[in-house]
Amino acid sequence: MSIHFPLQADGLLDAQQPAPRFKSVSGAGDQPLTPGSNVFTSDEVFSPLMVMKQSALENNLHQLATFCQENGIMLAAHGKTSMSPAILRRAISEGGAWGLGAATPAQVRALRQFGIRNVFLANELVDPAGIRWIGQWQQQHPDHGFLCYVDSLQGVKLLEQHLGDAQISVLLEMSVSGGRTGCRSQQEAIKIAEAIKDSPSLQLVGVAGYEGALGAGRDEAGIQRVKAYCQMMISTAALLADHQLFSSDHIILSAGGGAWFDVVTECFTAATLPLPMTPLIRSGAYMAHDSGLYARIAPFAQPGSSHHFDAALEIWGRVLSRPEPGLAFVDFGRRDVPFDQDLPNPLWIRNADGSEPRAATHLRISDVNDQHAYLLLPDDETLQPGDWVGCGISHPCTAFDKWRYLPLVDDDYCVTDSLETAF
């Protein structure tokens, strides 16, 4: 039998078919993996594959919900980490969240389409088209909660220009010199709050900030910097209350990302203000947690914590090559895994057929290219092309955006649900 292999381009194209949606699924890639199938024995799986462990997700939702209940605080879980309706709806239904956080108008739109009733745009809203869309939605759905930031007089002006007849509630964002967005002085904060009070479109309901932008480490100096930042927000809220600039008799203090919500909670719950106050934290990475950055810095990872998070995400790939002693290549890379904080951390290896799971703590990934991971291993390691390598990841906020779909799996790696993303 002769094999036809054209050596010259003929300029011809076959008819275009729908693009595959799920890169980790074989065949046309247009359907999720079959529920109940095992990812290591199923013939539906393409490598590499990122999975989320159901037991870890459920634990993480429960642990933070319990923490919030114990401390009398609300949670607007940040949706931008996963942008997955199957995960984020659980944060409301199972995790006790008041609502979800967003960073852009497009994320607000996605969360609304996910069925989320309370949305906190933890950012300034200055895009005219975004302002108009959000204003129209709020008019059509007056029972849906919405919050966003303001940190400038120009921001107030833009909202007034484009909201039309809609009204929204805003928090005045505060920050420090060298920080991220946010008003830099209390004198300026008073001027902005006065402009909000004079606006028929806006209601000032609280003060907010983001302590993660301080870059503080988990040492005593870092803790004190975060506490000082929280005290600045508290004193600003007290000042605005004294000037009668809030639109209601109950105010919100909001901060608390994935790394410092414990310190924020401690500061806010101890605060004494002229008006009743509710703390609202905004962690999002907790749902997935990780095996790197957050495993080191998350509040529940600190000594003495009565709560704990579990790493829920794993990336599995096959060995491509063992071209020289001490080195192998695995078929995932920057297109598949986070690399901005730490490289993937090898946890497990399996034979090509998924059998004989064993620890991979003696292996290390030293670098990643777009589609290759450099795996350092002892010369006597028997790992061979086709075998599976499973790794934990670091920084889940840059993990989900690389996948349109992840299977949710049980502890035996059998599929329990489909997690699609909307990035």
mmCIF file with all atom_site columns, C-alpha atoms in Angstrom, residues 16-31 46 404-405:
data_model
loop_
_atom_site.group_PDB
_atom_site.id
_atom_site.type_symbol
_atom_site.label_atom_id
_atom_site.label_alt_id
_atom_site.label_comp_id
_atom_site.label_asym_id
_atom_site.label_entity_id
_atom_site.label_seq_id
_atom_site.pdbx_PDB_ins_code
_atom_site.Cartn_x
_atom_site.Cartn_y
_atom_site.Cartn_z
_atom_site.occupancy
_atom_site.B_iso_or_equiv
_atom_site.pdbx_formal_charge
_atom_site.auth_seq_id
_atom_site.auth_comp_id
_atom_site.auth_asym_id
_atom_site.auth_atom_id
_atom_site.pdbx_PDB_model_num
ATOM 1  C CA . GLN A 1 16  ? -14.719 24.306 7.941  1.00 0.00 ? 16  GLN A CA 1
ATOM 2  C CA . GLN A 1 17  ? -16.309 22.529 10.901 1.00 0.00 ? 17  GLN A CA 1
ATOM 3  C CA . PRO A 1 18  ? -17.213 23.903 14.339 1.00 0.00 ? 18  PRO A CA 1
ATOM 4  C CA . ALA A 1 19  ? -14.109 24.535 16.436 1.00 0.00 ? 19  ALA A CA 1
ATOM 5  C CA . PRO A 1 20  ? -13.574 22.060 19.285 1.00 0.00 ? 20  PRO A CA 1
ATOM 6  C CA . ARG A 1 21  ? -14.671 23.591 22.584 1.00 0.00 ? 21  ARG A CA 1
ATOM 7  C CA . PHE A 1 22  ? -12.883 21.299 25.018 1.00 0.00 ? 22  PHE A CA 1
ATOM 8  C CA . LYS A 1 23  ? -9.192  20.646 24.394 1.00 0.00 ? 23  LYS A CA 1
ATOM 9  C CA . SER A 1 24  ? -9.031  17.823 26.952 1.00 0.00 ? 24  SER A CA 1
ATOM 10 C CA . VAL A 1 25  ? -11.825 15.798 25.331 1.00 0.00 ? 25  VAL A CA 1
ATOM 11 C CA . SER A 1 26  ? -11.212 13.446 22.411 1.00 0.00 ? 26  SER A CA 1
ATOM 12 C CA . GLY A 1 27  ? -13.258 13.164 19.225 1.00 0.00 ? 27  GLY A CA 1
ATOM 13 C CA . ALA A 1 28  ? -14.914 16.398 18.111 1.00 0.00 ? 28  ALA A CA 1
ATOM 14 C CA . GLY A 1 29  ? -14.252 17.948 21.532 1.00 0.00 ? 29  GLY A CA 1
ATOM 15 C CA . ASP A 1 30  ? -17.777 19.307 21.703 1.00 0.00 ? 30  ASP A CA 1
ATOM 16 C CA . GLN A 1 31  ? -19.129 17.329 24.640 1.00 0.00 ? 31  GLN A CA 1
ATOM 17 C CA . PHE A 1 46  ? -6.922  13.986 25.535 1.00 0.00 ? 46  PHE A CA 1
ATOM 18 C CA . ARG A 1 404 ? -12.954 26.302 28.695 1.00 0.00 ? 404 ARG A CA 1
ATOM 19 C CA . TYR A 1 405 ? -13.819 23.122 30.544 1.00 0.00 ? 405 TYR A CA 1
#
